[in-house]
Amino acid sequence: MVRINRETDYGIGILTAMARAPEQRFSTVRLADQQGLPQPMVAKILKNLARAGILVSYRGAKGGYGLARPARQISVAEIITALEGPIAFTECVEEGVDACQYGDACTTSANWWRISQVVQHALGSISLKDMSEPVVPLRMMAPRAGSLKGDAS
C-alpha cells in the first residue's frame, strides 16, 4: 500500500488548523493540545515545515509559527516533500537509474517515472486552502448500487 507517513498526516492536520486562522501565530503547545498530539512530535514537524519555507517562526513572548504565504500557494506535494522527501514510487525515480540494480536494462523505470509525475502533479494541484475547506465525504458522492447506466435492475 502506498501512503503518507504518520508525521505527514499530522503535519497536514496542523497546517489545516493554521490555514483556518492565517492571521494568528500558533505555539507548539497550542497546536499539540488542539490536535491531541505529543508536543515533541509537533515541535519536530513545525521545525521541518519552517526549514522548508512553509512556515515562519516568530520569537519572543508573542512568538510561535505562522504560514509563510497564503494557504492557496502551498501545495500538498510541497508539504509531503518537506516532511518525507521526494515523491517517488521507486528508487530509480528518486535517485536515478544508477540506483537500480537493473540499471539501463530495466523495462519499467520509464513508466514508474511517468506514474510518479502524474501523482506529483495531482498532489501539486491541491492546495492547503483546499484541504482546510470542508467537502462532501466521498461515500456520500459515490453512486448507489443500481444507479449506474447499464446496471441490470
PDB file of N, CA and C in Angstrom, residues 17-25 66-67:
ATOM      1  N   ALA A  17      -5.306  23.410  10.411  1.00  0.00           N
ATOM      2  CA  ALA A  17      -5.768  24.252  11.522  1.00  0.00           C
ATOM      3  C   ALA A  17      -5.202  25.659  11.395  1.00  0.00           C
ATOM      4  N   MET A  18      -3.954  25.762  11.007  1.00  0.00           N
ATOM      5  CA  MET A  18      -3.322  27.074  10.853  1.00  0.00           C
ATOM      6  C   MET A  18      -3.931  27.844   9.680  1.00  0.00           C
ATOM      7  N   ALA A  19      -4.275  27.139   8.613  1.00  0.00           N
ATOM      8  CA  ALA A  19      -4.851  27.786   7.425  1.00  0.00           C
ATOM      9  C   ALA A  19      -6.231  28.369   7.716  1.00  0.00           C
ATOM     10  N   ARG A  20      -6.921  27.800   8.679  1.00  0.00           N
ATOM     11  CA  ARG A  20      -8.254  28.301   9.031  1.00  0.00           C
ATOM     12  C   ARG A  20      -8.190  29.607   9.829  1.00  0.00           C
ATOM     13  N   ALA A  21      -7.009  29.934  10.346  1.00  0.00           N
ATOM     14  CA  ALA A  21      -6.812  31.190  11.093  1.00  0.00           C
ATOM     15  C   ALA A  21      -5.449  31.765  10.711  1.00  0.00           C
ATOM     16  N   PRO A  22      -5.283  32.156   9.451  1.00  0.00           N
ATOM     17  CA  PRO A  22      -3.960  32.533   8.940  1.00  0.00           C
ATOM     18  C   PRO A  22      -3.344  33.771   9.590  1.00  0.00           C
ATOM     19  N   GLU A  23      -4.160  34.608  10.213  1.00  0.00           N
ATOM     20  CA  GLU A  23      -3.627  35.818  10.837  1.00  0.00           C
ATOM     21  C   GLU A  23      -3.027  35.536  12.216  1.00  0.00           C
ATOM     22  N   GLN A  24      -3.251  34.348  12.746  1.00  0.00           N
ATOM     23  CA  GLN A  24      -2.782  34.017  14.089  1.00  0.00           C
ATOM     24  C   GLN A  24      -1.396  33.381  14.068  1.00  0.00           C
ATOM     25  N   ARG A  25      -0.735  33.462  15.211  1.00  0.00           N
ATOM     26  CA  ARG A  25       0.509  32.726  15.449  1.00  0.00           C
ATOM     27  C   ARG A  25       0.174  31.589  16.396  1.00  0.00           C
ATOM     28  N   GLY A  66       3.606  30.720  11.985  1.00  0.00           N
ATOM     29  CA  GLY A  66       2.547  31.155  11.082  1.00  0.00           C
ATOM     30  C   GLY A  66       2.869  30.689   9.678  1.00  0.00           C
ATOM     31  N   LEU A  67       1.882  30.701   8.805  1.00  0.00           N
ATOM     32  CA  LEU A  67       2.105  30.320   7.412  1.00  0.00           C
ATOM     33  C   LEU A  67       3.033  31.336   6.756  1.00  0.00           C
TER      34      LEU A  67
END
